[in-house]
PDB file of C-alpha atoms and ligand atoms in Angstrom:
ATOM      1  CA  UNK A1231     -17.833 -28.296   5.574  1.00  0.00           C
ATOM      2  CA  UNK A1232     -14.547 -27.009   4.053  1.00  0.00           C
ATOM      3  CA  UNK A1233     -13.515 -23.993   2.910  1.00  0.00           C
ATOM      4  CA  UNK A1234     -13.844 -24.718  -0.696  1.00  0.00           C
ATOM      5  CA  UNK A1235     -17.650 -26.138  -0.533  1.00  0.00           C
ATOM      6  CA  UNK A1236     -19.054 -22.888   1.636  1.00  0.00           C
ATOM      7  CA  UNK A1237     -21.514 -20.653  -0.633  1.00  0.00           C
ATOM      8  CA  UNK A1238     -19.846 -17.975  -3.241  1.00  0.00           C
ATOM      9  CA  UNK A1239     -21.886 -16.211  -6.086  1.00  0.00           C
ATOM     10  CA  UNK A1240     -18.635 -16.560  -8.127  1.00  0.00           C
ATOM     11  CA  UNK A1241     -18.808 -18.662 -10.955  1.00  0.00           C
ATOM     12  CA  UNK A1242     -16.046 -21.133 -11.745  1.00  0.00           C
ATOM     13  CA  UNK A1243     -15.033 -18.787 -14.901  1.00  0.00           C
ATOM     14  CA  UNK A1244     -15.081 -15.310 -12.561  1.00  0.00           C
ATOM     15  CA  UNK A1245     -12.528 -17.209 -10.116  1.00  0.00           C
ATOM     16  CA  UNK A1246     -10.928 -18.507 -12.955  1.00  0.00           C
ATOM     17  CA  UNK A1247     -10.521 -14.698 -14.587  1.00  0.00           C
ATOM     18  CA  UNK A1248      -8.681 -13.875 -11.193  1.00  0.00           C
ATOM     19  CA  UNK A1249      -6.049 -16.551 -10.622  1.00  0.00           C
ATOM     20  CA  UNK A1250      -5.467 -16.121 -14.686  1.00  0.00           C
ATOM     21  CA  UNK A1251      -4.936 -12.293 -13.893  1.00  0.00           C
ATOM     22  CA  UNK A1252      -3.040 -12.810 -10.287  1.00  0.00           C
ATOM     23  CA  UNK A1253      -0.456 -15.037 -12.334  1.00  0.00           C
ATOM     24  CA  UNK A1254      -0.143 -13.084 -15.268  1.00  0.00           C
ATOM     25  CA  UNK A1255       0.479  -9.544 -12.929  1.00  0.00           C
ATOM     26  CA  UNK A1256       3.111 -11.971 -10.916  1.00  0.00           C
ATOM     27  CA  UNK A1257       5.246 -13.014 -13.834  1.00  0.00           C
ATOM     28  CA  UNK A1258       5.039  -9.453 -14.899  1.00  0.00           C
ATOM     29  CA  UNK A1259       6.449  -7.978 -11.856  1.00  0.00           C
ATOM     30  CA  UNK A1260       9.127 -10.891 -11.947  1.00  0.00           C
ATOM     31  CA  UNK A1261      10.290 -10.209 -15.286  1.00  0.00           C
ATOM     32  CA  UNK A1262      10.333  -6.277 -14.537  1.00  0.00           C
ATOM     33  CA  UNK A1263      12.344  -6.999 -11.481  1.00  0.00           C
ATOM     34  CA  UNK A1264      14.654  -9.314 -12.641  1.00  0.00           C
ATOM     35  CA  UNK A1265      15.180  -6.951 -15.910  1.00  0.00           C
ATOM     36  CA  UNK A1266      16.062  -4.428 -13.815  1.00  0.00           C
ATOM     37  CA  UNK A1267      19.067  -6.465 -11.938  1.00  0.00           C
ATOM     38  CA  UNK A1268      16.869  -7.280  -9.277  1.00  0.00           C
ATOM     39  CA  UNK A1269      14.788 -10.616  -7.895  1.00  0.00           C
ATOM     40  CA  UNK A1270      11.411 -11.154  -8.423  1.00  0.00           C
ATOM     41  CA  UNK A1271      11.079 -11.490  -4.093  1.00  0.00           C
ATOM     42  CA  UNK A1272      12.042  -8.092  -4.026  1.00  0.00           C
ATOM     43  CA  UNK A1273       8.987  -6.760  -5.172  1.00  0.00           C
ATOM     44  CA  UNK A1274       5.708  -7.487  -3.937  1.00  0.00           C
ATOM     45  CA  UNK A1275       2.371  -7.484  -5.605  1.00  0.00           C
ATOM     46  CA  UNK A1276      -0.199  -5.300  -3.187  1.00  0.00           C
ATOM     47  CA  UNK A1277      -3.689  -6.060  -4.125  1.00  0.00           C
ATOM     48  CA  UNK A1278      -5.723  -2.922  -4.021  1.00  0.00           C
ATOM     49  CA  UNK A1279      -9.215  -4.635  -3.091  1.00  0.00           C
ATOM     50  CA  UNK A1280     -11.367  -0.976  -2.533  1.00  0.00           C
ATOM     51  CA  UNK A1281     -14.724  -1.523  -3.401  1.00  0.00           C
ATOM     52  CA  UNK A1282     -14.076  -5.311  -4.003  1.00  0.00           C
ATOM     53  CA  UNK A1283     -15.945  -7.861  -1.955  1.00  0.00           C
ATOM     54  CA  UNK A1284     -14.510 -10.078   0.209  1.00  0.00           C
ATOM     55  CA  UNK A1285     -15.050 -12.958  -1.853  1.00  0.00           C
ATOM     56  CA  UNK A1286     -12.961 -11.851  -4.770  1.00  0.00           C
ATOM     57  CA  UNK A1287     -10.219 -10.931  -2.517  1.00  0.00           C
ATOM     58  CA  UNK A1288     -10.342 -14.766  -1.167  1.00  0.00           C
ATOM     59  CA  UNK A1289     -10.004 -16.312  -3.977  1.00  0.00           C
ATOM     60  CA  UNK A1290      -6.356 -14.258  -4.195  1.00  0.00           C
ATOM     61  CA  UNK A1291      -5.450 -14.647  -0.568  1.00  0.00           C
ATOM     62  CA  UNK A1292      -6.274 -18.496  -1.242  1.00  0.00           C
ATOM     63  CA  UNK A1293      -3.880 -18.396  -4.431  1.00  0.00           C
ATOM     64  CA  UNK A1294      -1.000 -17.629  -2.666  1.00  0.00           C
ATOM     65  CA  UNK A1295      -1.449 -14.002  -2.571  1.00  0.00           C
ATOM     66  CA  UNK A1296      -0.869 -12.048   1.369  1.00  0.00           C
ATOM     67  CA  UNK A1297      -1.052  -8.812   1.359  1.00  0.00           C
ATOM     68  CA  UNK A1298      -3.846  -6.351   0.279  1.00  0.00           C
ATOM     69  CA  UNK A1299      -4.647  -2.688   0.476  1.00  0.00           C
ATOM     70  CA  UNK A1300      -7.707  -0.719   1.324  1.00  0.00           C
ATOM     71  CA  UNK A1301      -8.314   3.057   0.954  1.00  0.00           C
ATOM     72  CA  UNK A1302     -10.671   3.589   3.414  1.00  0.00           C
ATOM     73  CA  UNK A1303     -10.915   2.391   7.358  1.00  0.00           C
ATOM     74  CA  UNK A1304     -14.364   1.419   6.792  1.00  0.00           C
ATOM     75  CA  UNK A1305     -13.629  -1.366   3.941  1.00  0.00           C
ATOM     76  CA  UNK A1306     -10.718  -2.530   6.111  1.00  0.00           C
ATOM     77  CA  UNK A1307     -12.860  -3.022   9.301  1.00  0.00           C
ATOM     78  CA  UNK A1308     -15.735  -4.521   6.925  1.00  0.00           C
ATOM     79  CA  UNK A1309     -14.096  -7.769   5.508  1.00  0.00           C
ATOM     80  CA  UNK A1310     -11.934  -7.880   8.100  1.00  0.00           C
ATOM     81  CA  UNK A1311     -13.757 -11.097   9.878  1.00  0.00           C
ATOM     82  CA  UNK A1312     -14.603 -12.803   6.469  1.00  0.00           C
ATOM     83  CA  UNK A1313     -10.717 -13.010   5.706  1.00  0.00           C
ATOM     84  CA  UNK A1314      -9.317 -13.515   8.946  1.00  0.00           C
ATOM     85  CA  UNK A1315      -8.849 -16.884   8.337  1.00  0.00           C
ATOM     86  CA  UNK A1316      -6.341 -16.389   6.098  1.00  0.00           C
ATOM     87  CA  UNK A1317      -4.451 -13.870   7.720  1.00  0.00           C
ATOM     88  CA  UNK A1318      -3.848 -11.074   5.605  1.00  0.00           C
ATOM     89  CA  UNK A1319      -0.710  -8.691   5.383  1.00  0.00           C
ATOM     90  CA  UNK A1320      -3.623  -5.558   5.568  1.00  0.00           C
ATOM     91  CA  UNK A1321      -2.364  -2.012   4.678  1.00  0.00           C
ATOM     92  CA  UNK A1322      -4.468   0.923   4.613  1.00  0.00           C
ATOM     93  CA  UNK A1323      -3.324   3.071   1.643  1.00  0.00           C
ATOM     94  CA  UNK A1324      -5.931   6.015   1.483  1.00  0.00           C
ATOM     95  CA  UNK A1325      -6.012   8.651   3.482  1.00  0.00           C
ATOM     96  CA  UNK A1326      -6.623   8.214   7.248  1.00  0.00           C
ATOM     97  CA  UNK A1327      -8.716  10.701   9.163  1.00  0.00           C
ATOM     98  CA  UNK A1328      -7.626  11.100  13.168  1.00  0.00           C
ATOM     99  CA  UNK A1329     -10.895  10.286  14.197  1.00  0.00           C
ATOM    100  CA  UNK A1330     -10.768   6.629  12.678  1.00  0.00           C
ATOM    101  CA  UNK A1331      -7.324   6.181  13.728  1.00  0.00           C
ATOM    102  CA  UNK A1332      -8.255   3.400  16.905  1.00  0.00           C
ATOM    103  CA  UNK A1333     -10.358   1.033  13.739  1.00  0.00           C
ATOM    104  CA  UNK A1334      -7.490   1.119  11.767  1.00  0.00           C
ATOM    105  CA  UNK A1335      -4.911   0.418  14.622  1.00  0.00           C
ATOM    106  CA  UNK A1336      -7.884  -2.827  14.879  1.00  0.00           C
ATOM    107  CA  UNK A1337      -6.880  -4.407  11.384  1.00  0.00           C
ATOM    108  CA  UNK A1338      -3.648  -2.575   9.620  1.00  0.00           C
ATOM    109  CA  UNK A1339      -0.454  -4.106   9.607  1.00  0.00           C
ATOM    110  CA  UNK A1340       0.947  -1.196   8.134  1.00  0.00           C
ATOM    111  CA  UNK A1341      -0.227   2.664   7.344  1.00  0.00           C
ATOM    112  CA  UNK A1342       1.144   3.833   3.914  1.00  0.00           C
ATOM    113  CA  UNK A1343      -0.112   7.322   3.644  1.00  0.00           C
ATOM    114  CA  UNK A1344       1.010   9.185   7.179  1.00  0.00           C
ATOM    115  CA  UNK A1345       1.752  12.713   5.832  1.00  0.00           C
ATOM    116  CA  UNK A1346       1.413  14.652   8.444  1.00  0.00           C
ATOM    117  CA  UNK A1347       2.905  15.193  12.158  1.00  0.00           C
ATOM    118  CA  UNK A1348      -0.181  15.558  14.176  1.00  0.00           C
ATOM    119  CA  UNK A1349      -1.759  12.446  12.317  1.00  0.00           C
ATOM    120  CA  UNK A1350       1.823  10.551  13.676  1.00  0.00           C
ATOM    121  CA  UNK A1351       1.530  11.501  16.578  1.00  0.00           C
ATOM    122  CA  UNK A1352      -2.150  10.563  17.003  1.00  0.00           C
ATOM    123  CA  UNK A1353      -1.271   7.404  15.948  1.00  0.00           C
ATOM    124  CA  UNK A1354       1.610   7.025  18.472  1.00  0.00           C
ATOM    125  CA  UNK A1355      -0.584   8.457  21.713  1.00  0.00           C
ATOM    126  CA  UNK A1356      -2.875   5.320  20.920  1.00  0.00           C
ATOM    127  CA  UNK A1357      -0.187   2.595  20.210  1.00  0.00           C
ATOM    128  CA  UNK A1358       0.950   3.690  23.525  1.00  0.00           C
ATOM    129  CA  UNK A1359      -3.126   2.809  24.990  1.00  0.00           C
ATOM    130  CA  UNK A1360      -2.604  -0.446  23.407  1.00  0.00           C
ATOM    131  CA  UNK A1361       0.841  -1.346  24.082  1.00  0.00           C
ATOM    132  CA  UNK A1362       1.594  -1.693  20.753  1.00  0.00           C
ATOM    133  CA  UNK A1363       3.515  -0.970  17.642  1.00  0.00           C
ATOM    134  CA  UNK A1364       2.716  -0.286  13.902  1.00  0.00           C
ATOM    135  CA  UNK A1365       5.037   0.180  10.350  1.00  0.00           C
ATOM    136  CA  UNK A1366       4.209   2.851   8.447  1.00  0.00           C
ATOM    137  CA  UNK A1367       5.484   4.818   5.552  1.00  0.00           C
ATOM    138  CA  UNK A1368       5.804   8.481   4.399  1.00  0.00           C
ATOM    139  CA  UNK A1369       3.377   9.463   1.755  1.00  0.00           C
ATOM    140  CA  UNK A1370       5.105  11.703  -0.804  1.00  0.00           C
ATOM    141  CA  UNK A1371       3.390  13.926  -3.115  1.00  0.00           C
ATOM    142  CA  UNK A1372       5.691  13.650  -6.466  1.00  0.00           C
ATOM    143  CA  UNK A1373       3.272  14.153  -8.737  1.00  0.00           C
ATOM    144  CA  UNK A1374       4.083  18.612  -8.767  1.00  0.00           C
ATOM    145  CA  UNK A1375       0.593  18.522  -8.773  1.00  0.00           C
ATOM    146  CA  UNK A1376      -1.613  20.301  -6.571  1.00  0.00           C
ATOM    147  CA  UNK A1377      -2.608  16.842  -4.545  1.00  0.00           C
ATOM    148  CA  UNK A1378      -4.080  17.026  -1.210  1.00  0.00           C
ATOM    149  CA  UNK A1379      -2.484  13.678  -0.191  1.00  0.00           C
ATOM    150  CA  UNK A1380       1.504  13.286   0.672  1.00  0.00           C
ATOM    151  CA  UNK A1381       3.952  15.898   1.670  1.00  0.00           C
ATOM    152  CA  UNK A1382       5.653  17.511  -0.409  1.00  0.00           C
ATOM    153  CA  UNK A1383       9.217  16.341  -0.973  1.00  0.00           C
ATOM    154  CA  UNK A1384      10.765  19.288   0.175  1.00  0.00           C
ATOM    155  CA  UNK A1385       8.908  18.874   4.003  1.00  0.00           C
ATOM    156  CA  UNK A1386       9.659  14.731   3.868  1.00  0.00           C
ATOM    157  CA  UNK A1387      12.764  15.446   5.963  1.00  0.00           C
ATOM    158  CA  UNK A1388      11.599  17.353   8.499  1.00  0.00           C
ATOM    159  CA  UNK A1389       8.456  15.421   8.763  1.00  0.00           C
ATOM    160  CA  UNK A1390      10.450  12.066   9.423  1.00  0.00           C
ATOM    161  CA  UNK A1391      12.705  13.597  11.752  1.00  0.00           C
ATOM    162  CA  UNK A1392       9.732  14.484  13.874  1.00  0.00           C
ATOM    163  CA  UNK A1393       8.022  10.766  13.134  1.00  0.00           C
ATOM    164  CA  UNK A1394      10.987   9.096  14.185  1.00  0.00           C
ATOM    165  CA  UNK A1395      10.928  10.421  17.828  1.00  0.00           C
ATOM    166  CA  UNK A1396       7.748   8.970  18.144  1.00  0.00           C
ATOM    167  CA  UNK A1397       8.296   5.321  19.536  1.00  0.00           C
ATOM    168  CA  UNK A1398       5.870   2.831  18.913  1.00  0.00           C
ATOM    169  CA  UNK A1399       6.139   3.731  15.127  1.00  0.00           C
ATOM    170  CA  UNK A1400       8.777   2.028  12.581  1.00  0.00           C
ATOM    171  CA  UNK A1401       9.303   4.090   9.506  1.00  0.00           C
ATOM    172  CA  UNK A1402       9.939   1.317   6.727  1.00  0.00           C
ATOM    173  CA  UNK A1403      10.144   3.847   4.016  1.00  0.00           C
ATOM    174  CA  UNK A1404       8.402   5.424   1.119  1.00  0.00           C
ATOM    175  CA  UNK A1405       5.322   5.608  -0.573  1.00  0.00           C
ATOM    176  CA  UNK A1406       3.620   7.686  -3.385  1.00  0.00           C
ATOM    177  CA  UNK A1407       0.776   7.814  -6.266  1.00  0.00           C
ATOM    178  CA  UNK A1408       1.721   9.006  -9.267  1.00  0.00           C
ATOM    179  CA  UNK A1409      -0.257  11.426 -12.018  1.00  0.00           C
ATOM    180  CA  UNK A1410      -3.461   9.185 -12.913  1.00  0.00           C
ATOM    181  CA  UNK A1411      -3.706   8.296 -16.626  1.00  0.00           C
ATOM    182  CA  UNK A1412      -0.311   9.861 -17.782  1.00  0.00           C
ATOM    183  CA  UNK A1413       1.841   8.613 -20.094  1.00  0.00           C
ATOM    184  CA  UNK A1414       5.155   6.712 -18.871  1.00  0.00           C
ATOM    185  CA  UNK A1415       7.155  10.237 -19.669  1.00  0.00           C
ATOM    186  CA  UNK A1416       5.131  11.911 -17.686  1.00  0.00           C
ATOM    187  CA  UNK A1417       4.915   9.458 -14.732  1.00  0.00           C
ATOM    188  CA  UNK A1418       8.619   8.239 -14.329  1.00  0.00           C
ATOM    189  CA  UNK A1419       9.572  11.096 -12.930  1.00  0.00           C
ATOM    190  CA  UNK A1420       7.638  10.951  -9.828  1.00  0.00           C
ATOM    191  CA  UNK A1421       9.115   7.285  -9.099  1.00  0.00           C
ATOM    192  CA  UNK A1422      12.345   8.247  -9.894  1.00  0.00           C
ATOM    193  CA  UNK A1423      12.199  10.918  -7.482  1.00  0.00           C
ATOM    194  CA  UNK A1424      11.073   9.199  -4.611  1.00  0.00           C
ATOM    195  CA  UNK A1425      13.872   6.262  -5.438  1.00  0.00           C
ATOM    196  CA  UNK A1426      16.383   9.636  -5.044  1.00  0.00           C
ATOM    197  CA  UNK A1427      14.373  10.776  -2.134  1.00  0.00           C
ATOM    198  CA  UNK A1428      14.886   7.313  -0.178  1.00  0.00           C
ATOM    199  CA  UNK A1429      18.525   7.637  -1.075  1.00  0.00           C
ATOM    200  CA  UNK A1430      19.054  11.023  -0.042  1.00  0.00           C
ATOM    201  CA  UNK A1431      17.334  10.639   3.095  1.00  0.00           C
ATOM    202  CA  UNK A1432      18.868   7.361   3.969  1.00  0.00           C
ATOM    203  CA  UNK A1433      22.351   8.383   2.961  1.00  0.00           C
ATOM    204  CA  UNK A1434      22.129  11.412   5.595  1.00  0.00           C
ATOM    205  CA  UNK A1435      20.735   9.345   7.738  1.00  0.00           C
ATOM    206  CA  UNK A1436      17.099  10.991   8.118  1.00  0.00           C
ATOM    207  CA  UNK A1437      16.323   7.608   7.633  1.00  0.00           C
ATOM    208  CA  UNK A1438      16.877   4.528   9.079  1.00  0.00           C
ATOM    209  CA  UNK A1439      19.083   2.697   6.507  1.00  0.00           C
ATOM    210  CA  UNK A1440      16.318  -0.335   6.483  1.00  0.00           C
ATOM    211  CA  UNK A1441      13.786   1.686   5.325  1.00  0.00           C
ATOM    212  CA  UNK A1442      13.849   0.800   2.005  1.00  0.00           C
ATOM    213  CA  UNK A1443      10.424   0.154   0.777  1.00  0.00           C
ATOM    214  CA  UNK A1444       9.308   2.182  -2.021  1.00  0.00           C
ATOM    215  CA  UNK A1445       5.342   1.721  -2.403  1.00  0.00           C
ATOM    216  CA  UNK A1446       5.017   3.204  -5.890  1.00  0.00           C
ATOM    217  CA  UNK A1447       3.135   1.444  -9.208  1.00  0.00           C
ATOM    218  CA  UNK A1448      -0.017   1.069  -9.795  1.00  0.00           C
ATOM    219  CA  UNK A1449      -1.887  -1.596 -12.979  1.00  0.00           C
ATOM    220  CA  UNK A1450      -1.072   1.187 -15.586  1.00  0.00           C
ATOM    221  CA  UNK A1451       2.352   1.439 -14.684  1.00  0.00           C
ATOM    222  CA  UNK A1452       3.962  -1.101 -11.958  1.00  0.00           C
ATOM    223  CA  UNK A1453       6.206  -2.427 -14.297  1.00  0.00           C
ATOM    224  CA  UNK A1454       7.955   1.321 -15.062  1.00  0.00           C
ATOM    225  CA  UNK A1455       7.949   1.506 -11.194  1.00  0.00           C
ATOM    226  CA  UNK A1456       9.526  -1.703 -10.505  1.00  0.00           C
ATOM    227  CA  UNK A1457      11.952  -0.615 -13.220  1.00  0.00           C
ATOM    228  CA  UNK A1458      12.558   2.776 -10.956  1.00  0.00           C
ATOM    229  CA  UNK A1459      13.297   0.477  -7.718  1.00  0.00           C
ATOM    230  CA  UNK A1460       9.703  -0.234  -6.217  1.00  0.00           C
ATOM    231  CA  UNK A1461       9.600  -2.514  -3.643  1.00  0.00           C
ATOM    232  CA  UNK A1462       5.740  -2.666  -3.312  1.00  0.00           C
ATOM    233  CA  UNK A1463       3.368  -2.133  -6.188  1.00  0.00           C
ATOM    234  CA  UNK A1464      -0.321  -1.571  -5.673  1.00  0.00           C
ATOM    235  CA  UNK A1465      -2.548  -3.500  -8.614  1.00  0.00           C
ATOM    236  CA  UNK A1466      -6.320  -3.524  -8.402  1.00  0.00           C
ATOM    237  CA  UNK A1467      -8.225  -2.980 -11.738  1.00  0.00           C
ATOM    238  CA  UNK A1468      -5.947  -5.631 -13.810  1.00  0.00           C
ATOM    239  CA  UNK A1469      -7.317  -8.392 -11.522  1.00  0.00           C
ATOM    240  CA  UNK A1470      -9.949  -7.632 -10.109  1.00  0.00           C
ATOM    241  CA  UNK A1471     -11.497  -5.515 -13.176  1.00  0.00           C
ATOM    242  CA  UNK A1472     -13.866  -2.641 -13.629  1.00  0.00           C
ATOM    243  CA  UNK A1473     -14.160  -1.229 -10.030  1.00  0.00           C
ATOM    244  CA  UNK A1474     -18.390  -0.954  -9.266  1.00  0.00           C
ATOM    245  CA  UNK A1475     -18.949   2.483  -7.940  1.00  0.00           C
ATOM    246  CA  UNK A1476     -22.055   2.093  -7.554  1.00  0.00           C
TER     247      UNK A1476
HETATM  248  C1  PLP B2864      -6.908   2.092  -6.341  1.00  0.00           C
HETATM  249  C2  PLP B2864      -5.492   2.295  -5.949  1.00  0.00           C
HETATM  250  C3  PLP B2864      -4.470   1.544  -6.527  1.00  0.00           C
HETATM  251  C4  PLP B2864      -4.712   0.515  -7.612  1.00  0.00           C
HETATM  252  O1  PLP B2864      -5.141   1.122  -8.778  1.00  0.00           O
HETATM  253  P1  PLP B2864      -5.422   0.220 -10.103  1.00  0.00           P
HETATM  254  O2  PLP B2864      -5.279   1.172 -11.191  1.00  0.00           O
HETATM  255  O3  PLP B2864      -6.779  -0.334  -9.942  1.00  0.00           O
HETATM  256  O4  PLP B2864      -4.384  -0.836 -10.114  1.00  0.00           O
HETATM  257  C5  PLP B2864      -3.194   1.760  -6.071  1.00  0.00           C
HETATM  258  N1  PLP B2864      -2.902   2.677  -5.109  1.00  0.00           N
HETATM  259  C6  PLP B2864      -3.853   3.423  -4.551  1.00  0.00           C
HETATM  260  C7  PLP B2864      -3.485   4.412  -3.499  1.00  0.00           C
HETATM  261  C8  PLP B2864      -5.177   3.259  -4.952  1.00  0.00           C
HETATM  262  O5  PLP B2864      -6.121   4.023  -4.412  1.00  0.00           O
END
């Protein structure tokens, strides 16, 4: 038995609605990047799978899609073995308590949302266990809102400066979530200040100069972040639909 013949509840027109969204959300980034002097493969399209099962996120993977998002360790770990066939570029992009640090370390090929030292350094002490190493990026609060996630911009420098000592971890740049359901006025200033936060920090060499991703864009608004120099945008709810809460 194939791939293609095993059992999924998804009817022809729900896989259908997916690969019609994953294409449309594709050409969009494309023409945002390329309208914005850049190439289309300088952006990639995250898919942001939380609460999606891992059927759904196989019919992307299986459209040429690679890399996909979770917010939380536990949906990471739990359709980790029904997609590990296809060998997804998996990045956890919620919030990361220390105590589920060693499941994450399991799956994640990169950990978007370190914003705090002793969370690095957790992180490092058990790369060191397992002899490995991990990318990760700075979460940024730009959003001059009172957020519990990302540090503020004003502590980014002296929280990479104390990441970077820490070995088995390579800083590959930025990342941040902008005001929820704001218009573009009100939004493009938190992706335009983490584009002149990379800069800065790069420029004065707080950074390595390759880390140059910028993880910022989301369905409402991934086309005003590519426009502001994202690298990665995260899109869930224009392909996949409706998250089910419940
Ligand atoms: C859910 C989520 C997204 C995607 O949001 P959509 O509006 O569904 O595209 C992106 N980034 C983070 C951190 C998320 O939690």
């Amino acid at each position: 038995m194939t791939t293609s013949d095993s059992p999924s509840s998804l009817t022809p027109d729900v896989v259908a609605a997916i690969t019609g969204k994953l294409d449309e959300v594709a050409d969009r980034a494309r023409v945002a990047a390329e309208a914005s002097g850049r190439s289309g493969d300088d952006v990639r399209v995250l898919l942001a799978t939380k609460t999606q099962p891992a059927e759904k996120i196989r019919v992307a993977l299986e459209h040429g899609f690679t890399l996909i998002g979770e917010n939380k360790v536990q949906e990471i770990t739990g359709k980790a073995e029904a997609l590990a066939d296809l060998e997804p570029e998996t990045h956890l992009i919620g919030p990361l308590q220390k105590n589920k640090v060693n499941h994450t370390l399991r799956h994640a090929h990169c950990i978007q949302s370190v914003d705090n030292f002793p969370l690095a350094e957790k992180i490092n002490n058990r790369l060191d266990v397992l002899d490995e190493t991990i990318d990760y990026l700075i979460q940024v609060n730009t959003s001059r809102e009172d957020s519990k996630f990302g540090v503020a911009p004003e502590d980014a420098e002296e929280l990479i400066t104390a990441t970077r000592e820490l070995g088995r971890m390579r800083l590959r740049g930025l990342m941040t979530v902008g005001l929820p359901g704001s218009s573009p006025e009100e939004i493009r200033p938190s992706y335009s200040d983490l584009r002149e936060l990379s800069e800065k920090l790069r420029g004065a060499g707080v950074m390595p100069a390759e880390a140059t991703e910028l993880s910022m864009g989301m369905s409402n608004d991934f086309e005003l972040a590519i426009g502001e120099g994202a690298t990665i945008v995260r899109v869930g709810s224009s392909i996949f639909g409706a998250r089910d809460y419940t």
